[in-house]
Amino acid sequence: MGKNRFKYSEITPERVFLNRRSVLTKGLSFLAFSGANSSSWASEGYVKSQWSSNAKPNSYEDITTYNNFYEFGTDKSDPSKYAHNLKTRPWVVEIGGLVSKPGMYDFDQIIKNIALEERIYSFRCVEGWSMVIPWLGFSLSEVLKKVEPLSAAKYVAFETLVRPEEMFGQRYNILDWPYREGLTISEAMHPLTMLSTGLYGKELPNQNGAPLRLVVPWKYGFKSIKSIVKISFTETQPQTSWNMQSPREYGFYSNVNPDVDHPRWSQATERPIGKGIFAKRKKTLKFNGYGEEVASLYSGMDLSKFY
Ligand SMILES: Nc1nc2c(c(=O)[nH]1)N[C@H]1C(S)=C(S)[C@@H](COP(=O)(O)O)O[C@H]1N2
Ligand SMILES: [Mo]
């Protein structure tokens, strides 16, 4: 898949960047004052990213009704039924730990002066299903660079908000809330690692992690934490929700790997969502097909030990 992905849009980034600024200024004041979703959000101002694949995306329907977001229940259909209860404005992200510019950053501040890109990524859940999703967003590194991590920072930790009044799943001890995830600093700085604010040219639906979620395409889906309110730079490996819940089944790295089975099932194949129950399973690719870009991050590591 490597080669196909490198297709720049004909539109120059500068031009789109300028367009987007005016779109965003309008868009953001709208968001700030009405709190509602704008269907025209970002619709004119993004480029096709060099990191995008040409795979055919799943339908908007599939992507927004078949979800994992345990804060809203454990059925795949629960998040689309209940996530509308989450208030996503105002949205403040606390950035702290080993960083020169810690602070409470408003969503608007975070995305200010960052050009929005569309990236079609394949997405592989640890449970064995997969989808193709046209995300809108940008490299996480754009934001991390702005806040200037200190050289002692070896990891980046993320947390989802805790608000049991709006997220009824948090009244149950399915996981130890908040949902937590983490990356090494080199994974976090890799240009494929994305902060997403939208999909299919629209603002991110709540069930997909509005207003800001991580997308790490070479790792199992649970690493892509939703509705982020805290980012911290740490020296030691942070705790992560699924690893805390079942360390034998879910490791810190969780790179997609057909050669390393989950203790209770094989990871060699996947079931593409949206093709019916008789759809042929596909072979799962190592690093979900992104090996050319990311394998070097793990050179010399035993990936069955660091799973
Ligand atoms: N906060 C939070 N983030 C989360 C989850 C969750 O339950 N809570 N589920 C994860 C899992 S298991 C997957 S597969 C993906 C699903 O993302 P999607 O619903 O946008 O496809 O979100 C991940 N991020
Ligand atoms: Mo998942």
Tab-separated table of C-alpha atoms and ligand atoms in Angstrom:
chain	number	residue	atom	x	y	z
A	1	MET	CA	0.000	0.000	0.000
A	2	GLY	CA	2.960	2.322	0.622
A	3	LYS	CA	3.350	3.944	-2.789
A	4	ASN	CA	-0.300	4.708	-3.543
A	5	ARG	CA	-0.592	6.807	-0.478
A	6	PHE	CA	1.723	9.573	-1.622
A	7	LYS	CA	-0.637	11.670	-3.656
A	8	TYR	CA	-0.709	15.364	-3.074
A	9	SER	CA	-3.798	17.317	-3.879
A	10	GLU	CA	-3.514	19.775	-6.805
A	11	ILE	CA	-4.554	22.562	-4.481
A	12	THR	CA	-1.590	24.308	-2.937
A	13	PRO	CA	-1.486	24.095	0.827
A	14	GLU	CA	-1.012	27.886	1.123
A	15	ARG	CA	-4.203	28.621	-0.735
A	16	VAL	CA	-6.229	26.188	1.308
A	17	PHE	CA	-4.625	27.385	4.471
A	18	LEU	CA	-5.866	30.911	3.770
A	19	ASN	CA	-9.325	29.705	2.822
A	20	ARG	CA	-9.478	27.656	5.924
A	21	ARG	CA	-8.559	30.555	8.152
A	22	SER	CA	-11.595	32.473	7.047
A	23	VAL	CA	-13.758	29.379	7.251
A	24	LEU	CA	-12.449	28.637	10.700
A	25	THR	CA	-12.926	32.139	11.999
A	26	LYS	CA	-16.543	31.919	10.997
A	27	GLY	CA	-16.851	28.324	12.093
A	28	LEU	CA	-15.356	28.865	15.487
A	29	SER	CA	-17.381	31.890	16.437
A	30	PHE	CA	-20.428	29.909	15.439
A	31	LEU	CA	-19.328	26.995	17.582
A	32	ALA	CA	-18.424	29.210	20.491
A	33	PHE	CA	-21.745	30.993	20.592
A	34	SER	CA	-24.296	28.426	19.553
A	35	GLY	CA	-22.704	25.213	20.761
A	36	ALA	CA	-24.385	23.387	17.905
A	37	ASN	CA	-22.811	21.426	15.080
A	38	SER	CA	-22.280	23.202	11.821
A	39	SER	CA	-22.762	20.913	8.869
A	40	SER	CA	-20.570	23.199	6.771
A	41	TRP	CA	-17.737	22.949	9.283
A	42	ALA	CA	-14.423	22.749	7.461
A	43	SER	CA	-16.176	21.709	4.288
A	44	GLU	CA	-14.178	24.091	2.090
A	45	GLY	CA	-10.849	24.147	3.782
A	46	TYR	CA	-8.764	21.028	3.835
A	47	VAL	CA	-6.156	19.315	1.707
A	48	LYS	CA	-5.815	15.680	0.885
A	49	SER	CA	-2.841	14.581	2.960
A	50	GLN	CA	0.245	12.876	1.597
A	51	TRP	CA	-0.465	10.228	4.242
A	52	SER	CA	-3.874	9.336	2.855
A	53	SER	CA	-4.479	5.965	1.174
A	54	ASN	CA	-6.721	5.430	-1.866
A	55	ALA	CA	-8.746	2.740	-0.141
A	56	LYS	CA	-12.517	3.061	-0.449
A	57	PRO	CA	-13.936	4.418	2.802
A	58	ASN	CA	-16.771	2.765	4.672
A	59	SER	CA	-20.092	4.590	4.576
A	60	TYR	CA	-20.763	7.487	6.974
A	61	GLU	CA	-23.508	5.277	8.400
A	62	ASP	CA	-21.119	2.398	9.223
A	63	ILE	CA	-18.498	4.718	10.700
A	64	THR	CA	-20.948	6.544	12.963
A	65	THR	CA	-23.183	3.666	14.128
A	66	TYR	CA	-20.688	0.839	14.746
A	67	ASN	CA	-18.506	2.211	17.527
A	68	ASN	CA	-16.569	1.403	20.651
A	69	PHE	CA	-16.916	4.112	23.290
A	70	TYR	CA	-17.523	2.391	26.611
A	71	GLU	CA	-18.373	5.664	28.352
A	72	PHE	CA	-21.672	5.333	26.442
A	73	GLY	CA	-22.254	1.595	26.803
A	74	THR	CA	-20.641	-1.599	25.578
A	75	ASP	CA	-22.802	-2.382	22.517
A	76	LYS	CA	-21.535	-1.167	19.141
A	77	SER	CA	-24.827	0.689	18.668
A	78	ASP	CA	-24.804	2.408	22.099
A	79	PRO	CA	-22.469	5.350	21.312
A	80	SER	CA	-24.591	6.543	18.375
A	81	LYS	CA	-27.686	6.404	20.611
A	82	TYR	CA	-26.281	8.095	23.710
A	83	ALA	CA	-23.214	10.195	22.804
A	84	HIS	CA	-25.346	13.214	21.870
A	85	ASN	CA	-25.605	13.803	25.638
A	86	LEU	CA	-21.965	14.908	25.741
A	87	LYS	CA	-21.369	18.675	25.703
A	88	THR	CA	-18.333	19.298	23.523
A	89	ARG	CA	-18.120	23.110	23.912
A	90	PRO	CA	-16.434	24.789	25.573
A	91	TRP	CA	-13.577	22.246	25.394
A	92	VAL	CA	-10.388	22.744	27.340
A	93	VAL	CA	-7.360	20.448	27.192
A	94	GLU	CA	-4.842	20.458	30.029
A	95	ILE	CA	-1.302	20.033	28.699
A	96	GLY	CA	1.307	19.376	31.368
A	97	GLY	CA	4.170	17.347	32.736
A	98	LEU	CA	7.633	17.635	31.153
A	99	VAL	CA	6.881	20.506	28.797
A	100	SER	CA	8.002	24.146	28.470
A	101	LYS	CA	4.548	25.582	27.869
A	102	PRO	CA	2.081	23.774	30.098
A	103	GLY	CA	-1.414	25.199	30.302
A	104	MET	CA	-5.138	24.927	29.869
A	105	TYR	CA	-5.683	25.220	26.133
A	106	ASP	CA	-9.046	25.872	24.568
A	107	PHE	CA	-9.950	23.759	21.522
A	108	ASP	CA	-9.783	26.894	19.317
A	109	GLN	CA	-6.264	27.669	20.555
A	110	ILE	CA	-5.129	24.123	19.900
A	111	ILE	CA	-6.176	24.047	16.275
A	112	LYS	CA	-5.257	27.675	15.522
A	113	ASN	CA	-2.901	28.031	12.527
A	114	ILE	CA	-2.823	24.306	11.806
A	115	ALA	CA	-3.918	23.326	8.296
A	116	LEU	CA	-6.617	20.683	8.266
A	117	GLU	CA	-5.992	17.539	6.187
A	118	GLU	CA	-8.129	14.656	5.050
A	119	ARG	CA	-6.485	11.295	5.607
A	120	ILE	CA	-8.078	8.029	4.588
A	121	TYR	CA	-6.718	5.476	7.041
A	122	SER	CA	-7.514	1.848	7.597
A	123	PHE	CA	-8.545	1.151	11.148
A	124	ARG	CA	-8.165	-2.262	12.816
A	125	CYS	CA	-9.914	-3.083	16.083
A	126	VAL	CA	-8.293	-5.646	18.387
A	127	GLU	CA	-11.607	-7.549	18.298
A	128	GLY	CA	-10.960	-8.519	14.675
A	129	TRP	CA	-13.010	-6.096	12.570
A	130	SER	CA	-11.760	-3.266	10.386
A	131	MET	CA	-12.970	-0.157	8.578
A	132	VAL	CA	-11.615	2.541	6.306
A	133	ILE	CA	-12.256	6.058	7.624
A	134	PRO	CA	-11.697	9.467	5.957
A	135	TRP	CA	-10.509	11.472	8.963
A	136	LEU	CA	-10.028	15.224	9.116
A	137	GLY	CA	-7.252	16.471	11.325
A	138	PHE	CA	-3.498	16.959	11.505
A	139	SER	CA	-0.366	15.375	12.890
A	140	LEU	CA	-0.284	15.315	16.681
A	141	SER	CA	3.328	16.521	16.388
A	142	GLU	CA	2.058	19.938	15.200
A	143	VAL	CA	0.509	20.503	18.597
A	144	LEU	CA	3.275	18.842	20.600
A	145	LYS	CA	5.928	21.019	18.954
A	146	LYS	CA	4.028	24.186	19.874
A	147	VAL	CA	4.121	23.343	23.585
A	148	GLU	CA	7.827	22.347	23.480
A	149	PRO	CA	8.359	19.033	25.287
A	150	LEU	CA	11.476	18.852	27.492
A	151	SER	CA	14.191	16.388	26.524
A	152	ALA	CA	13.428	14.299	29.629
A	153	ALA	CA	9.972	13.480	28.198
A	154	LYS	CA	9.961	9.886	26.976
A	155	TYR	CA	6.199	9.248	26.772
A	156	VAL	CA	2.953	11.101	26.161
A	157	ALA	CA	-0.127	10.192	28.223
A	158	PHE	CA	-3.717	10.997	27.239
A	159	GLU	CA	-6.981	11.046	29.185
A	160	THR	CA	-10.631	11.239	28.208
A	161	LEU	CA	-12.958	13.422	30.253
A	162	VAL	CA	-14.886	12.119	33.271
A	163	ARG	CA	-18.478	13.300	33.323
A	164	PRO	CA	-20.796	10.497	34.514
A	165	GLU	CA	-23.853	12.792	34.258
A	166	GLU	CA	-23.359	12.839	30.484
A	167	MET	CA	-21.529	9.532	30.052
A	168	PHE	CA	-23.669	6.935	31.800
A	169	GLY	CA	-21.136	4.151	31.200
A	170	GLN	CA	-18.889	5.853	33.758
A	171	ARG	CA	-21.381	4.942	36.502
A	172	TYR	CA	-20.251	1.327	36.011
A	173	ASN	CA	-16.826	-0.120	36.747
A	174	ILE	CA	-16.283	-1.606	33.280
A	175	LEU	CA	-12.964	0.240	33.174
A	176	ASP	CA	-11.136	2.335	35.755
A	177	TRP	CA	-12.144	5.816	34.506
A	178	PRO	CA	-10.903	8.032	32.995
A	179	TYR	CA	-10.047	6.125	29.815
A	180	ARG	CA	-6.269	6.434	29.523
A	181	GLU	CA	-3.815	5.865	26.699
A	182	GLY	CA	-0.174	6.513	25.982
A	183	LEU	CA	2.527	6.534	23.324
A	184	THR	CA	6.299	6.766	23.337
A	185	ILE	CA	7.511	10.216	22.349
A	186	SER	CA	8.748	8.904	18.975
A	187	GLU	CA	5.341	7.331	18.247
A	188	ALA	CA	3.631	10.559	19.270
A	189	MET	CA	5.926	12.636	17.036
A	190	HIS	CA	5.500	10.340	14.008
A	191	PRO	CA	3.644	12.240	11.255
A	192	LEU	CA	1.122	9.388	10.791
A	193	THR	CA	-0.115	9.895	14.357
A	194	MET	CA	-3.099	12.144	14.075
A	195	LEU	CA	-5.311	14.338	16.180
A	196	SER	CA	-8.676	14.164	14.482
A	197	THR	CA	-11.377	16.812	14.627
A	198	GLY	CA	-13.656	15.471	11.908
A	199	LEU	CA	-14.542	12.825	9.361
A	200	TYR	CA	-16.176	12.821	5.932
A	201	GLY	CA	-15.585	16.587	5.708
A	202	LYS	CA	-17.687	17.284	8.788
A	203	GLU	CA	-17.052	17.921	12.431
A	204	LEU	CA	-16.434	14.733	14.403
A	205	PRO	CA	-19.673	13.146	15.629
A	206	ASN	CA	-19.704	12.665	19.406
A	207	GLN	CA	-19.711	8.863	19.091
A	208	ASN	CA	-16.403	9.081	17.209
A	209	GLY	CA	-14.718	11.103	19.950
A	210	ALA	CA	-15.631	14.763	19.517
A	211	PRO	CA	-14.177	17.250	19.539
A	212	LEU	CA	-10.621	15.850	19.551
A	213	ARG	CA	-9.389	12.245	19.403
A	214	LEU	CA	-6.223	10.387	18.628
A	215	VAL	CA	-5.856	8.207	15.508
A	216	VAL	CA	-2.845	5.874	15.393
A	217	PRO	CA	-3.384	3.794	12.254
A	218	TRP	CA	-0.725	1.111	12.834
A	219	LYS	CA	-2.039	0.217	16.299
A	220	TYR	CA	-5.182	-1.573	17.444
A	221	GLY	CA	-8.194	0.732	17.713
A	222	PHE	CA	-8.205	1.039	21.490
A	223	LYS	CA	-5.001	3.142	21.365
A	224	SER	CA	-6.973	5.850	19.500
A	225	ILE	CA	-8.410	7.551	22.584
A	226	LYS	CA	-11.507	9.721	22.184
A	227	SER	CA	-12.638	13.079	23.591
A	228	ILE	CA	-9.244	14.033	25.015
A	229	VAL	CA	-9.023	16.524	27.902
A	230	LYS	CA	-5.516	15.870	29.181
A	231	ILE	CA	-2.114	15.403	27.544
A	232	SER	CA	0.952	14.897	29.779
A	233	PHE	CA	4.593	14.365	29.004
A	234	THR	CA	6.205	11.796	31.291
A	235	GLU	CA	9.520	10.112	31.889
A	236	THR	CA	8.016	6.709	32.691
A	237	GLN	CA	5.597	4.584	30.676
A	238	PRO	CA	2.057	5.739	31.485
A	239	GLN	CA	-0.758	3.420	32.565
A	240	THR	CA	-3.267	2.611	29.845
A	241	SER	CA	-6.881	1.515	30.366
A	242	TRP	CA	-6.961	-1.855	28.627
A	243	ASN	CA	-3.539	-2.818	29.938
A	244	MET	CA	-4.706	-2.008	33.487
A	245	GLN	CA	-7.838	-4.091	32.937
A	246	SER	CA	-6.121	-7.127	31.440
A	247	PRO	CA	-2.330	-6.817	31.088
A	248	ARG	CA	-1.908	-10.275	29.565
A	249	GLU	CA	-4.323	-9.490	26.739
A	250	TYR	CA	-3.516	-5.860	25.956
A	251	GLY	CA	0.010	-4.502	25.973
A	252	PHE	CA	1.271	-0.933	25.935
A	253	TYR	CA	2.454	-1.096	22.317
A	254	SER	CA	-0.498	-2.891	20.696
A	255	ASN	CA	0.913	-2.627	17.199
A	256	VAL	CA	-1.285	-4.473	14.702
A	257	ASN	CA	0.499	-7.792	14.236
A	258	PRO	CA	-0.918	-10.887	12.506
A	259	ASP	CA	1.934	-12.977	13.978
A	260	VAL	CA	1.124	-12.226	17.609
A	261	ASP	CA	-2.225	-13.676	18.641
A	262	HIS	CA	-4.456	-12.325	21.342
A	263	PRO	CA	-4.496	-14.982	24.119
A	264	ARG	CA	-8.128	-15.810	23.264
A	265	TRP	CA	-8.157	-15.433	19.456
A	266	SER	CA	-6.012	-15.168	16.337
A	267	GLN	CA	-5.072	-11.758	14.904
A	268	ALA	CA	-4.159	-13.167	11.473
A	269	THR	CA	-7.317	-11.993	9.676
A	270	GLU	CA	-9.961	-9.284	9.960
A	271	ARG	CA	-13.612	-8.810	9.043
A	272	PRO	CA	-14.258	-5.659	6.980
A	273	ILE	CA	-17.367	-3.933	8.356
A	274	GLY	CA	-20.175	-3.082	5.960
A	275	LYS	CA	-19.812	-5.960	3.527
A	276	GLY	CA	-22.407	-8.236	5.112
A	277	ILE	CA	-21.945	-11.283	7.292
A	278	PHE	CA	-20.705	-13.400	4.386
A	279	ALA	CA	-17.901	-10.982	3.545
A	280	LYS	CA	-14.557	-12.664	3.079
A	281	ARG	CA	-12.123	-12.035	5.896
A	282	LYS	CA	-8.942	-10.228	4.853
A	283	LYS	CA	-5.413	-11.011	5.884
A	284	THR	CA	-4.263	-8.555	8.515
A	285	LEU	CA	-1.067	-6.735	7.584
A	286	LYS	CA	1.759	-6.132	10.006
A	287	PHE	CA	1.545	-2.588	11.393
A	288	ASN	CA	-1.826	-2.534	9.607
A	289	GLY	CA	0.004	-1.916	6.321
A	290	TYR	CA	2.019	1.051	7.601
A	291	GLY	CA	5.246	-0.899	8.137
A	292	GLU	CA	7.238	1.097	5.593
A	293	GLU	CA	6.625	4.206	7.672
A	294	VAL	CA	6.813	2.886	11.227
A	295	ALA	CA	8.711	-0.421	11.436
A	296	SER	CA	11.934	1.485	12.154
A	297	LEU	CA	10.461	2.753	15.430
A	298	TYR	CA	10.698	-0.810	16.740
A	299	SER	CA	13.961	-2.037	15.246
A	300	GLY	CA	15.651	-4.536	17.501
A	301	MET	CA	12.564	-4.986	19.682
A	302	ASP	CA	10.957	-8.383	20.245
A	303	LEU	CA	7.369	-7.563	19.269
A	304	SER	CA	5.975	-10.696	20.911
A	305	LYS	CA	7.417	-9.482	24.200
A	306	PHE	CA	6.554	-5.800	23.638
A	307	TYR	CA	2.999	-6.531	22.393
B	1	LIG	N1	-12.457	7.264	25.574
B	1	LIG	C1	-12.515	6.159	24.831
B	1	LIG	N2	-11.785	6.065	23.704
B	1	LIG	C2	-11.859	4.942	22.942
B	1	LIG	C3	-12.672	3.848	23.323
B	1	LIG	C4	-13.438	3.969	24.522
B	1	LIG	O1	-14.186	3.054	24.932
B	1	LIG	N3	-13.344	5.141	25.229
B	1	LIG	N4	-12.689	2.702	22.551
B	1	LIG	C5	-11.503	2.452	21.687
B	1	LIG	C6	-11.709	1.325	20.763
B	1	LIG	S1	-11.672	-0.239	21.434
B	1	LIG	C7	-11.833	1.507	19.407
B	1	LIG	S2	-11.893	0.186	18.343
B	1	LIG	C8	-11.959	2.863	18.834
B	1	LIG	C9	-13.235	2.970	18.014
B	1	LIG	O2	-13.281	4.195	17.324
B	1	LIG	P1	-14.534	4.531	16.384
B	1	LIG	O3	-15.781	4.221	17.163
B	1	LIG	O4	-14.414	5.981	16.045
B	1	LIG	O5	-14.422	3.649	15.165
B	1	LIG	O6	-11.985	3.890	19.835
B	1	LIG	C10	-11.099	3.710	20.914
B	1	LIG	N5	-11.116	4.883	21.775
B	2	MO	MO	-11.166	-1.661	19.625
